[in-house]
Short mmCIF file of C-alpha atoms in Angstrom, two decimals:
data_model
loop_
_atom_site.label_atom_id
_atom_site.label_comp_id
_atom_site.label_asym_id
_atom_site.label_seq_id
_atom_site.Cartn_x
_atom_site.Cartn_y
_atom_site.Cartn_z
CA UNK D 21 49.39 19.51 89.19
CA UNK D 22 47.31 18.53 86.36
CA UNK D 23 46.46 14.77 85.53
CA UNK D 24 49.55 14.68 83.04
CA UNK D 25 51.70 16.24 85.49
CA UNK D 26 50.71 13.42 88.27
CA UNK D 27 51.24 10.71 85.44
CA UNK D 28 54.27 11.66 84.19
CA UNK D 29 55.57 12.48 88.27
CA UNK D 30 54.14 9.16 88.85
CA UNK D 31 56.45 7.50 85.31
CA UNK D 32 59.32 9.68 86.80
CA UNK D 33 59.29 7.99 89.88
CA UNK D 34 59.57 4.43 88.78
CA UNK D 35 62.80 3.09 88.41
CA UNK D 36 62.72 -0.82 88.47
CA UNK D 37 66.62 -1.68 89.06
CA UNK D 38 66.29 -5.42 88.14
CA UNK D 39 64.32 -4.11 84.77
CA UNK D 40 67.38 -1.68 84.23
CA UNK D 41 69.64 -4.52 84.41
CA UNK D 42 67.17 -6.72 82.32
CA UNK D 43 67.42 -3.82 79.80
CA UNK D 44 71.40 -3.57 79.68
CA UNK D 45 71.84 -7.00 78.68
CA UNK D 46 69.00 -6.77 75.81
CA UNK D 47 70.65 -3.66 74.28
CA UNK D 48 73.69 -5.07 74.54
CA UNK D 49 72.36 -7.94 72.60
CA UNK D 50 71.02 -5.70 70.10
CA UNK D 51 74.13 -3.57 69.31
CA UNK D 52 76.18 -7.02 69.29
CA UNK D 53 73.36 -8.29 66.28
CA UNK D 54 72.34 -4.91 64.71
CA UNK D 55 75.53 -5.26 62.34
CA UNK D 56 75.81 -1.83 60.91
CA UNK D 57 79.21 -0.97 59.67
CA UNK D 58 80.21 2.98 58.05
CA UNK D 59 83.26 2.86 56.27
CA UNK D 60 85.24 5.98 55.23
CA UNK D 61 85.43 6.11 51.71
CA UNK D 62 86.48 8.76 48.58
CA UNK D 63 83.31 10.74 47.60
CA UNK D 64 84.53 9.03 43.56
CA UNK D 65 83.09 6.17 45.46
CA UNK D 66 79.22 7.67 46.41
CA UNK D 67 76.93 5.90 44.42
CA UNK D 68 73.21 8.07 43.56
CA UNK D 69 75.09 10.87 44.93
CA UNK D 70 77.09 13.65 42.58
CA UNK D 71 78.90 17.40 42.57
CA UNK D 72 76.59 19.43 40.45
CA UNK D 73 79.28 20.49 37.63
CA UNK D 74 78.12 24.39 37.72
CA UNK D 75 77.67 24.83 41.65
CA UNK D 76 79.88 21.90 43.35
CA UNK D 77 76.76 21.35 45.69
CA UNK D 78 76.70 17.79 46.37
CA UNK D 79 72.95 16.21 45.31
CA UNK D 80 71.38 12.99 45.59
CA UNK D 81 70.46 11.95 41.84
CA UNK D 82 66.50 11.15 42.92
CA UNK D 83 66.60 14.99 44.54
CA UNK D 84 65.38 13.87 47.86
CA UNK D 85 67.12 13.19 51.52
CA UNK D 86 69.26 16.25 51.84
CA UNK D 87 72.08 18.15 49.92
CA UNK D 88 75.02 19.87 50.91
CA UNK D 89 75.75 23.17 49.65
CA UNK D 90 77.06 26.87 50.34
CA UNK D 91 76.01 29.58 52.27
CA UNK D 92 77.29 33.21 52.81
CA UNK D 93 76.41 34.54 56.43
CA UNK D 94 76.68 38.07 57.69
CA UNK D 95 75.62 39.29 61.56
CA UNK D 96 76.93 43.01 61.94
CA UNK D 97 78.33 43.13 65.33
CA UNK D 98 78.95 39.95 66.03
CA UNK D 99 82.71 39.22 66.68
CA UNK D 100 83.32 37.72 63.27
CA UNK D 101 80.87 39.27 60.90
CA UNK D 102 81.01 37.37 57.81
CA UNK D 103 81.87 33.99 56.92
CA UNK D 104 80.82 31.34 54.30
CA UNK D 105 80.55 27.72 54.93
CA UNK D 106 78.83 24.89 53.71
CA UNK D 107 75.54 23.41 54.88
CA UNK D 108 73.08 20.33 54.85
CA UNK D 109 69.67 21.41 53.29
CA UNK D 110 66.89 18.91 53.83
CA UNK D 111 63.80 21.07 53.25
CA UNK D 112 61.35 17.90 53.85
CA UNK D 113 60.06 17.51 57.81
CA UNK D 114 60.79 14.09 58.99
CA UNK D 115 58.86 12.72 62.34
CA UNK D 116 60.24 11.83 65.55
CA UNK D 117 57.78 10.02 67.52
CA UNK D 118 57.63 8.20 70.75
CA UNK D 119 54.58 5.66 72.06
CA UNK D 120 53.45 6.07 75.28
CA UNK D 121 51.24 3.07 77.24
CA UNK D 122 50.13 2.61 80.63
CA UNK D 123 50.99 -0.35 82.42
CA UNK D 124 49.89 -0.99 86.03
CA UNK D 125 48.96 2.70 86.33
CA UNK D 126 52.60 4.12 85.03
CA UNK D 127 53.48 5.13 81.84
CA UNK D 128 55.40 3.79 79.68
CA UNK D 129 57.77 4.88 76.58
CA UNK D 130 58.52 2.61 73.71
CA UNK D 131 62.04 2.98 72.54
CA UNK D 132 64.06 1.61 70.15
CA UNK D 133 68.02 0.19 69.79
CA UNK D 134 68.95 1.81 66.56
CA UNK D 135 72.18 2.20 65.03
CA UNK D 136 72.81 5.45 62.75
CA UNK D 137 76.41 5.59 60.62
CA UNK D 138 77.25 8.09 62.48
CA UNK D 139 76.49 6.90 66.12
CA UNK D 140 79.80 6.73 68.17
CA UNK D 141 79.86 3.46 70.20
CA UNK D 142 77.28 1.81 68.56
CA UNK D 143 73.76 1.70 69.03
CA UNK D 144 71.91 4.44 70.90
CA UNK D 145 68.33 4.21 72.42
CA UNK D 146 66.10 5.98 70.14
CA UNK D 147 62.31 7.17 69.37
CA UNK D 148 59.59 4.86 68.44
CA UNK D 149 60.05 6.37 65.28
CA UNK D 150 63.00 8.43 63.76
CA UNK D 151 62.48 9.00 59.83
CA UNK D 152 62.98 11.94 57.16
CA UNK D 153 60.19 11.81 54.75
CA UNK D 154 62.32 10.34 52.15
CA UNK D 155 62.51 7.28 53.86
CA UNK D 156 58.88 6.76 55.20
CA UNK D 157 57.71 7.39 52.19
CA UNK D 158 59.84 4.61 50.96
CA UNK D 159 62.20 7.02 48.30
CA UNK D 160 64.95 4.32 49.03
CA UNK D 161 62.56 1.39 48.24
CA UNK D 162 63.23 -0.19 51.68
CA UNK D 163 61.06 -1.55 54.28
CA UNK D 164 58.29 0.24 55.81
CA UNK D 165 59.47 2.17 58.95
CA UNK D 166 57.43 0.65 61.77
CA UNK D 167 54.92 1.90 63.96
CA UNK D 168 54.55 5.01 61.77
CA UNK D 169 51.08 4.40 61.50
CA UNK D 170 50.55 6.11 65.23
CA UNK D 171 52.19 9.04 64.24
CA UNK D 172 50.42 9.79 60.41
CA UNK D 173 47.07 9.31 61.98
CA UNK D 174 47.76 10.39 65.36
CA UNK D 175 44.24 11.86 66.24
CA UNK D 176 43.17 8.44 67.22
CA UNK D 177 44.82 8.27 70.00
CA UNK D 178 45.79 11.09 72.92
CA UNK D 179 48.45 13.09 71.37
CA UNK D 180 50.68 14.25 74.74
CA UNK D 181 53.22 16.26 72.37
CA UNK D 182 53.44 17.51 69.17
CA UNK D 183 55.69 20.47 68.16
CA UNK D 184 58.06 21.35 64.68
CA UNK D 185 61.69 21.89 66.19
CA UNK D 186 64.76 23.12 64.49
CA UNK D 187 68.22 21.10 64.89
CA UNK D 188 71.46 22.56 64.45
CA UNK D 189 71.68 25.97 63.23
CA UNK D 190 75.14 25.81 62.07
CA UNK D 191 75.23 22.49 60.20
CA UNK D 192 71.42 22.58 59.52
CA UNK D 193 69.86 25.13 56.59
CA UNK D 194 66.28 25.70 58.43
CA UNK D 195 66.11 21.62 59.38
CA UNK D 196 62.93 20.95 61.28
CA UNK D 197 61.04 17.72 62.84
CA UNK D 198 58.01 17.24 64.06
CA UNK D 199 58.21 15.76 67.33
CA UNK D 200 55.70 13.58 68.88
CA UNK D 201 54.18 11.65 71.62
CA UNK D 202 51.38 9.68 71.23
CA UNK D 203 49.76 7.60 73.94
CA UNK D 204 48.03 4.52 73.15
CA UNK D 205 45.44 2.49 75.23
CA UNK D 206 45.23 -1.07 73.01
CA UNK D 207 47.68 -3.72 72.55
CA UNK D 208 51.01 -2.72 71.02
CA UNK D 209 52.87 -5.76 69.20
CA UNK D 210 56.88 -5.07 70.42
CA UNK D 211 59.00 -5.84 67.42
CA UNK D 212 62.64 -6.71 67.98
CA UNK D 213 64.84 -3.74 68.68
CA UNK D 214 62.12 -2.05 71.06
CA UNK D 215 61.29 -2.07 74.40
CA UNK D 216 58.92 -0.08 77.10
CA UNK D 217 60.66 2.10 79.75
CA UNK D 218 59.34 4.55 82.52
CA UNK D 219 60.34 7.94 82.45
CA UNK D 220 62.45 7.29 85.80
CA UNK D 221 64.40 4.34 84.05
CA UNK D 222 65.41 6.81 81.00
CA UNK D 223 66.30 9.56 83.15
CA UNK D 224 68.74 7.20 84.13
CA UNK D 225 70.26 6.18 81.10
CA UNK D 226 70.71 9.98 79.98
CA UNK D 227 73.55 9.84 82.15
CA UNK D 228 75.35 7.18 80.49
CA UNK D 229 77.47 8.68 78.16
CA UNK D 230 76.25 8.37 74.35
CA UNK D 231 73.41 6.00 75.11
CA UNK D 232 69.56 8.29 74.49
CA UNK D 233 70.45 9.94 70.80
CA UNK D 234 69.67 13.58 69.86
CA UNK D 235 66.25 12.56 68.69
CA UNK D 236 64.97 10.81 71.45
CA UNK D 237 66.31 13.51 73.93
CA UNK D 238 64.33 16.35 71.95
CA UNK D 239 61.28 14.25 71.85
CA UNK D 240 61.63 13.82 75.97
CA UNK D 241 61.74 17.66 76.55
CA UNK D 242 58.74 18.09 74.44
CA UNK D 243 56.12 16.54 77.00
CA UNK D 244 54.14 19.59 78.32
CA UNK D 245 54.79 19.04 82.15
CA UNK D 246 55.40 21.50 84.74
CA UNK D 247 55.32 24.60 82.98
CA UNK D 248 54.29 27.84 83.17
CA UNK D 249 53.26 30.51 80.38
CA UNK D 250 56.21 33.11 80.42
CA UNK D 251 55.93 36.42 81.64
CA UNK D 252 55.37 39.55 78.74
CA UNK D 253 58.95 40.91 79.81
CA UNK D 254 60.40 37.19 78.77
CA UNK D 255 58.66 37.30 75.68
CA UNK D 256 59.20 40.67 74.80
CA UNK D 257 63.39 40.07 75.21
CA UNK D 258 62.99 37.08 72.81
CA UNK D 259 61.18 39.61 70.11
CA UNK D 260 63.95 42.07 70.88
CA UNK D 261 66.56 39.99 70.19
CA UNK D 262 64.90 38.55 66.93
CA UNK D 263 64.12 41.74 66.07
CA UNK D 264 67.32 44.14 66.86
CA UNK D 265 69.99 41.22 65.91
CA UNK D 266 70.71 41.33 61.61
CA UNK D 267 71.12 37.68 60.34
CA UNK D 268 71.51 37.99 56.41
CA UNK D 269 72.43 34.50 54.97
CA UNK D 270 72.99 33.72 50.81
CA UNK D 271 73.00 30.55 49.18
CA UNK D 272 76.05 30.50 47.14
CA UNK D 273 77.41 26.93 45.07
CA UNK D 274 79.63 25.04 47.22
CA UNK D 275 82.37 25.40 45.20
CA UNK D 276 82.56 29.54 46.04
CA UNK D 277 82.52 29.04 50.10
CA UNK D 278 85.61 30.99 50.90
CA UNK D 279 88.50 29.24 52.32
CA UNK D 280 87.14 25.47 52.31
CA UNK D 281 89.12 23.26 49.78
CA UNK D 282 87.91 19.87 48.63
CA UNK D 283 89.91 16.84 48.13
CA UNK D 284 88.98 13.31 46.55
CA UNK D 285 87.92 12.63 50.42
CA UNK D 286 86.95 15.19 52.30
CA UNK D 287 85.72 19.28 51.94
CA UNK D 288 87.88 21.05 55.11
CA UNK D 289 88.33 24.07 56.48
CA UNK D 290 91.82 26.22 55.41
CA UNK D 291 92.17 26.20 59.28
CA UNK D 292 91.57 22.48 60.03
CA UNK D 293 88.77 23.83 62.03
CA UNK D 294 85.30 23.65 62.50
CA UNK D 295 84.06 20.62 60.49
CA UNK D 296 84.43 18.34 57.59
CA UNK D 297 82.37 16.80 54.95
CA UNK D 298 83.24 13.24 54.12
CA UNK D 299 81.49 10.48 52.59
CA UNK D 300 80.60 6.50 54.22
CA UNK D 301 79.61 3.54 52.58
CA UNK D 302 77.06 2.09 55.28
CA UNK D 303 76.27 -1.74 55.38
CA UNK D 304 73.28 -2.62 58.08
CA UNK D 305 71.54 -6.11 58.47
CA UNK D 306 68.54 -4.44 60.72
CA UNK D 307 67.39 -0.89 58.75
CA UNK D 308 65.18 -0.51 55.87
CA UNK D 309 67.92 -0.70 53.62
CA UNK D 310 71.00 -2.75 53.80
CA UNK D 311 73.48 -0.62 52.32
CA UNK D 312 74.09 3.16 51.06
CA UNK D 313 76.16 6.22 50.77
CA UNK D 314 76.35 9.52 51.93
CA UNK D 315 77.49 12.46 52.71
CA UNK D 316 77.82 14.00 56.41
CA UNK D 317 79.29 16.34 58.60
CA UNK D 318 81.97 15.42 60.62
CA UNK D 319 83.03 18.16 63.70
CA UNK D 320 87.03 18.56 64.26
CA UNK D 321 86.62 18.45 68.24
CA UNK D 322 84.19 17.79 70.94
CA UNK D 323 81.49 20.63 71.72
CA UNK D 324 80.47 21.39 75.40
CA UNK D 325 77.03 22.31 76.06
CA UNK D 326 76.05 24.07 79.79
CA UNK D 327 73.55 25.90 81.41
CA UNK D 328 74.14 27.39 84.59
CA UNK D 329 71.58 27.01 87.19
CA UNK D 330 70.46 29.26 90.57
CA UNK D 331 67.53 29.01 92.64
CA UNK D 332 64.95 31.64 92.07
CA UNK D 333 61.78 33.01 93.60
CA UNK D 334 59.16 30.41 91.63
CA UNK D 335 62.41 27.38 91.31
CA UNK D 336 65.11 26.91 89.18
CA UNK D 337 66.29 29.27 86.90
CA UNK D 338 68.46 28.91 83.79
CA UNK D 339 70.93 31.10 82.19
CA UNK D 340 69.83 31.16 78.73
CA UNK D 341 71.40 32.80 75.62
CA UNK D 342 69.83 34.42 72.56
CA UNK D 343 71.70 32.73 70.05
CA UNK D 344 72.06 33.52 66.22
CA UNK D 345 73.18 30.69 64.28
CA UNK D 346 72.66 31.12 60.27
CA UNK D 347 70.35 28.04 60.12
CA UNK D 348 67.98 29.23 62.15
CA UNK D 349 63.98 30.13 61.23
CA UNK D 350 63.72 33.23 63.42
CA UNK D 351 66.70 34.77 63.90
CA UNK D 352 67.91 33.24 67.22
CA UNK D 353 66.44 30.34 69.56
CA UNK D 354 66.78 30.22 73.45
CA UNK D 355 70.51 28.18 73.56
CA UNK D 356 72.28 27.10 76.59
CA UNK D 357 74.62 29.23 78.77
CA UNK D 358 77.29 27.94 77.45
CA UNK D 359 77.50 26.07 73.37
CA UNK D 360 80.65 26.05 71.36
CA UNK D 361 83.53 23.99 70.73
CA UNK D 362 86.57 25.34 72.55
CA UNK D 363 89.66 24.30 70.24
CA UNK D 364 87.94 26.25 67.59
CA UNK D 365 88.41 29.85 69.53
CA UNK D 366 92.22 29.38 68.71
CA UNK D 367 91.72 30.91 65.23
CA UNK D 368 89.05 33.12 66.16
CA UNK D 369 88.99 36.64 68.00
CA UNK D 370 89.48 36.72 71.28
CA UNK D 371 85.94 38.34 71.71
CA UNK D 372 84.46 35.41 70.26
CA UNK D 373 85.18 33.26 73.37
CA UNK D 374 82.25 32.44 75.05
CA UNK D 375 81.41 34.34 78.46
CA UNK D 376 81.37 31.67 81.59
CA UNK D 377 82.82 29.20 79.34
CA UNK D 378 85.81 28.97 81.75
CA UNK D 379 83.34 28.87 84.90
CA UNK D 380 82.00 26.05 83.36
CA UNK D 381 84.29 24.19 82.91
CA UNK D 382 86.34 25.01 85.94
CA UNK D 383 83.02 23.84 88.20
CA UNK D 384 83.87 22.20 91.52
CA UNK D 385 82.19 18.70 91.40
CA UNK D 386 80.06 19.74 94.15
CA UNK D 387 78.62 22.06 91.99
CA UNK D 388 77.88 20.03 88.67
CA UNK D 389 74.52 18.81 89.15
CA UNK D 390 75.19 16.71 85.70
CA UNK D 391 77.33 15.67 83.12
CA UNK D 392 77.44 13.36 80.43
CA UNK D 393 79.13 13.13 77.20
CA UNK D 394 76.33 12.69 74.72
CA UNK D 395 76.08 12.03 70.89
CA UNK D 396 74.38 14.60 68.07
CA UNK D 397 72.03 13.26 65.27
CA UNK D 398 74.14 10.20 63.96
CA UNK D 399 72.22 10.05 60.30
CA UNK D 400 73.91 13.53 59.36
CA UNK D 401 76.91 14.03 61.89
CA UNK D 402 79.56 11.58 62.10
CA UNK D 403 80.79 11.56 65.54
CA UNK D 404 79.48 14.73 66.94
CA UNK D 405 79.67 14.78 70.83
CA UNK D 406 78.84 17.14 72.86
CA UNK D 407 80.00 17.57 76.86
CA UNK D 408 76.37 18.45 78.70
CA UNK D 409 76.65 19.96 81.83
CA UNK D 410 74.68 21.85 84.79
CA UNK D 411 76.15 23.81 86.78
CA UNK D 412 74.74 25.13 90.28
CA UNK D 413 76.08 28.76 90.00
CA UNK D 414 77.72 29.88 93.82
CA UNK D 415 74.84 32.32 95.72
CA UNK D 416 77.68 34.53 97.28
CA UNK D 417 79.00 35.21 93.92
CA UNK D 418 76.97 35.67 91.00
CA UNK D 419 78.32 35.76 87.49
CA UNK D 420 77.32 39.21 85.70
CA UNK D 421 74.96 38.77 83.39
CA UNK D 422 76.42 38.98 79.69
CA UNK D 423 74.67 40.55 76.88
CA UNK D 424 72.36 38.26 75.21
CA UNK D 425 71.69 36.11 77.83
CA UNK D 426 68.72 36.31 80.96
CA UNK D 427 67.68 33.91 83.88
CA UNK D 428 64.85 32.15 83.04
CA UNK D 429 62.57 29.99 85.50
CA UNK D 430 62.86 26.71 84.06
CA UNK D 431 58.88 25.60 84.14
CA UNK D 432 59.00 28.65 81.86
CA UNK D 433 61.47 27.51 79.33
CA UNK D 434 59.22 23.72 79.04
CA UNK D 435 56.72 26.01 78.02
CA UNK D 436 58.16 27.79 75.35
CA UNK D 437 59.34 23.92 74.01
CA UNK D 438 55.51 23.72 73.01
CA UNK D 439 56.14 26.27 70.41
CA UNK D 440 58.40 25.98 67.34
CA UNK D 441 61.52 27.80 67.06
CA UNK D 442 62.27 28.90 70.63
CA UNK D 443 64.50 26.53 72.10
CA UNK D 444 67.61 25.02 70.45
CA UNK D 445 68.23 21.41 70.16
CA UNK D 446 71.31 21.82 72.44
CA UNK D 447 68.64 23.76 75.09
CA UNK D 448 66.07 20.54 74.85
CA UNK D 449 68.42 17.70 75.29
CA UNK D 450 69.98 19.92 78.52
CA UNK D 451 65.96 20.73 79.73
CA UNK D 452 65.26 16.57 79.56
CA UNK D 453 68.47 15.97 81.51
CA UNK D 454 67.59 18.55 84.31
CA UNK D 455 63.86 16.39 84.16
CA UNK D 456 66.06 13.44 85.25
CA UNK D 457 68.24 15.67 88.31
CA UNK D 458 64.57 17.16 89.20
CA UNK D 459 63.11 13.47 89.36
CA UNK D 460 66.22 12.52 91.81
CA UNK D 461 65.93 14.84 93.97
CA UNK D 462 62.50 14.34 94.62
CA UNK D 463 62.67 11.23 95.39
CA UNK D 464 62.07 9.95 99.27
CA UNK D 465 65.40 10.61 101.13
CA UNK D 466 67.25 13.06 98.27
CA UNK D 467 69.21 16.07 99.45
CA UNK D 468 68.82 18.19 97.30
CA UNK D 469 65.80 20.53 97.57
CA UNK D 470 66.88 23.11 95.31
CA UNK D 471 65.68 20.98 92.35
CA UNK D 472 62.58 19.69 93.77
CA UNK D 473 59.38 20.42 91.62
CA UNK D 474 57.67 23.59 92.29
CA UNK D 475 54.06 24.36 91.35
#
C-alpha cells in the first residue's frame, strides 16, 4: 500500500456509531428546515424559459444552464437501430468537489445536506460543492456557492482526485463534471448544512436507500486507491469496442423527434415509455436562489443497476459491459452488468432484453452482497431511482459471457476512473458501494474473505 492507500484504509475503518447517530438527528434537522418545495406546473407557466418557435427546443432566455432539444440516433446492429428522442444539452462543465481534513490521524470528508427539486425523499448528503458553471459564476444572481474557493484554486492544497466524468448517456448530450477531492491541512469554518464524516461512516449511509446523491457517489469512486494499471488486452477490448461499434447521432429541433407529442404539461413518449419532460416551479429558503423554473427529465419506472461479481486470480472481478448510449464522448464507457429499466422492454424487441437481467434479479439473498435503492442527479431528473445491486455470481455455475461484456479485476476498473470517459456514472456509484462491502469485510471478525483488499 501506498501512504493514500493506508489513509484512506485507515478513514475506511472508522465508523464512530454514537457520531452516526449524532449525524441522523442533524440531517434530519436539516431536511425538516431546508424548506425546498417543486411543484408540478404547465410549461405556459416557466418563467426565463421558452420553445424556440422554429425548432421547439426548449431554451433558457439568458442561454446558459442547459436546454432540451432533439436528437436522431442510429447504432447498426444494435437491436433497435434508430430512434429519436429528446435530450438535455448543458455544454458548460460544472464542479463536484469534496474537502478532505485530517482529524486525529483519519480523514475526514466534508459533506453537505442539500436538497435538489428533484431529490425523492428530501434531502440527500451531497459534495462539498455541487454547481454547473452557470450558477458559480452567479448567472442566476444568487449567493456565492460556498467553499468553491478550494476547488478554483485547488493547487494550494493536495489535490487527492481530479478527473472530467460523463453522466447519463441517454438523458445527457456529452454532460461532463469535473470531479474533485481536495485535502486541506488549515482550519475549515463548517457552515450550516455541512458536516465531516470518515470514509467508514459514509460507506454506511450508501446503504440507506436515497440518502448519498449521484454526485457525491461519483466523487467517492474517484479517489485513486487500490488500483492497478490494466492489462494491454483490457485496454485493447475497450478500443475495439469504441472502435468496431457505429454510434451516429443528429441534432434535430425538438419538435421533429419522432413519436414524442407535447402537451401544455408534459413532452411523452407515444408509448408512455421511457421518460418525460415536465416543468417545476421550485421554492427553497437554503440555496442561492429562492425560487425558479425548469425543465427536467422525469423516468416512467425505476431502473436497476448490477454488476455481478466472482473471485479471480488478483481479487474481485466485475462483469462489465461496453455500453453505447448516444450521449456518450467516446462511443461507449465501461457500464455495469446489468443497466436498464425493465417495464420499458415491453415495447421493445425481445433481443433488446438485457442478458443476466433475470439472474439478477432472481439472486438468492445469500448471494447479494448489496442493495440499495438510490437516487440519480436530482437538479435534472425528477425522481430517477435506480435499484443497485452486487451480486456474488455461483462458482459451480458460471454465466456465459455475453457479447460486449468481460470480467474485469476490480483494482483495475478504480484505475481506469482516473481517466475521463471510461466508466459510466451507473459503474462509479456501483465501484463506491463495493468500497463500502470491501471495507466490511475487512474489518476484525468479518466473514467474508472474498472481498477483502488485495495488493
Amino acid at each position: 500500500m501506498n501512504d493514500l492507500d493506508e489513509r484512506v484504509a485507515r478513514s475506511e475503518r472508522t465508523v464512530d456509531r454514537a457520531g452516526l447517530e449524532g449525524f441522523r438527528a442533524w440531517f434530519a434537522g436539516h431536511a425538516a428546515a431546508g424548506g425546498l418545495r417543486a411543484e408540478r406546473i404547465p410549461f405556459d407557466r416557466l418563467r426565463g424559459w421558452r420553445f424556440d418557435p422554429g425548432s421547439g427546443d426548449l431554451r433558457h432566455d439568458s442561454g446558459a444552464f442547459f436546454s432540451v432539444e432533439g436528437l436522431r440516433v442510429r447504432m447498426p446492429g444494435a437491436p433497435v437501430e434508430e430512434w429519436s428522442q429528446p435530450i438535455i444539452r448543458q455544454p458548460e462543465i460544472g464542479i463536484l468537489g469534496i474537502l478532505a481534513k485530517e482529524f486525529d490521524g483519519v480523514l475526514h470528508f466534508l459533506m453537505q445536506a442539500k436538497t435538489e427539486p428533484g431529490n425523492h425523499g428530501g434531502a440527500q448528503l451531497s459534495p462539498t460543492v455541487q454547481a454547473t458553471r452557470s450558477n458559480y459564476t452567479r448567472r442566476h444572481g444568487g449567493r456565492p456557492v460556498p467553499y468553491l474557493e478550494y476547488f478554483q484554486r485547488p493547487r494550494r492544497h493536495r489535490v487527492l482526485a481530479d478527473v472530467r466524468q460523463s453522466e447519463q448517456g441517454c438523458w445527457f448530450y456529452r454532460k461532463r463534471n469535473r470531479n474533485m477531492i481536495t485535502e486541506v491541512t488549515g482550519d475549515v469554518p463548517v457552515r450550516p448544512g455541512f458536516r465531516w464524516l470518515t470514509l467508514g461512516e459514509l460507506y454506511e449511509l450508501l446503504a440507506v436507500d436515497d440518502l448519498v446523491n449521484m454526485d457525491a457517489r461519483s466523487v467517492l469512486a474517484c479517489l485513486p486507491v487500490n488500483a492497478c494499471d490494466p492489462g494491454a488486452d483490457t485496454l485493447s477490448w475497450i478500443t475495439d469496442e469504441r472502435t468496431l461499434r457505429e454510434v451516429g447521432t443528429e441534432a434535430v429541433p425538438l419538435r421533429q423527434v419522432e413519436r414524442w407529442r407535447r402537451t401544455s404539461e408534459r413532452i411523452r413518449h407515444d408509448s408512455g415509455r421511457f421518460f418525460d419532460v415536465i416543468a417545476v416551479d421550485v421554492r427553497a429558503r437554503d440555496r442561492e436562489v429562492s425560487s425558479w423554473t425548469q425543465p427536467m427529465i422525469e423516468p416512467r419506472g425505476q431502473g436497476v443497476s448490477a454488476f455481478l461479481l466472482r473471485r479471480g486470480a488478483a481479487g474481485p472481478e466485475v462483469l462489465v459491459h461496453a455500453r453505447a448510449e448516444p450521449g456518450y464522448a467516446d462511443v461507449v464507457e465501461l457500464a455495469p452488468t446489468v443497466q436498464c429499466t425493465p417495464p420499458n422492454y415491453g415495447i421493445l424487441p425481445g433481443a433488446a432484453r438485457p442478458p443476466y437481467l433475470d439472474e439478477v434479479l432472481a439472486a438468492p439473498p445469500e448471494r447479494v452482497l448489496f442493495e440499495s435503492v438510490l437516487s440519480e442527479e436530482g437538479g435534472r431528473f425528477y425522481h430517477a431511482r435506480n435499484r443497485y445491486l452486487i451480486v456474488e455470481t455461483d462458482p459451480r455455475h458460471p454465466p456465459a459471457v455475453a457479447p460486449h461484456h468481460r470480467w474485469t479485476p476490480v483494482r483495475e476498473l478504480a484505475a481506469l476512473i482516473r481517466h475521463s470517459h471510461y466508466v459510466n456514472v451507473e459503474a462509479r456509484t456501483l465501484l463506491a458501494c463495493l468500497r463500502g462491502v470491501q471495507a466490511r469485510a475487512a474489518r476484525p471478525g468479518a466473514a467474508a474473505p472474498l472481498l477483502a483488499r488485495t495488493g
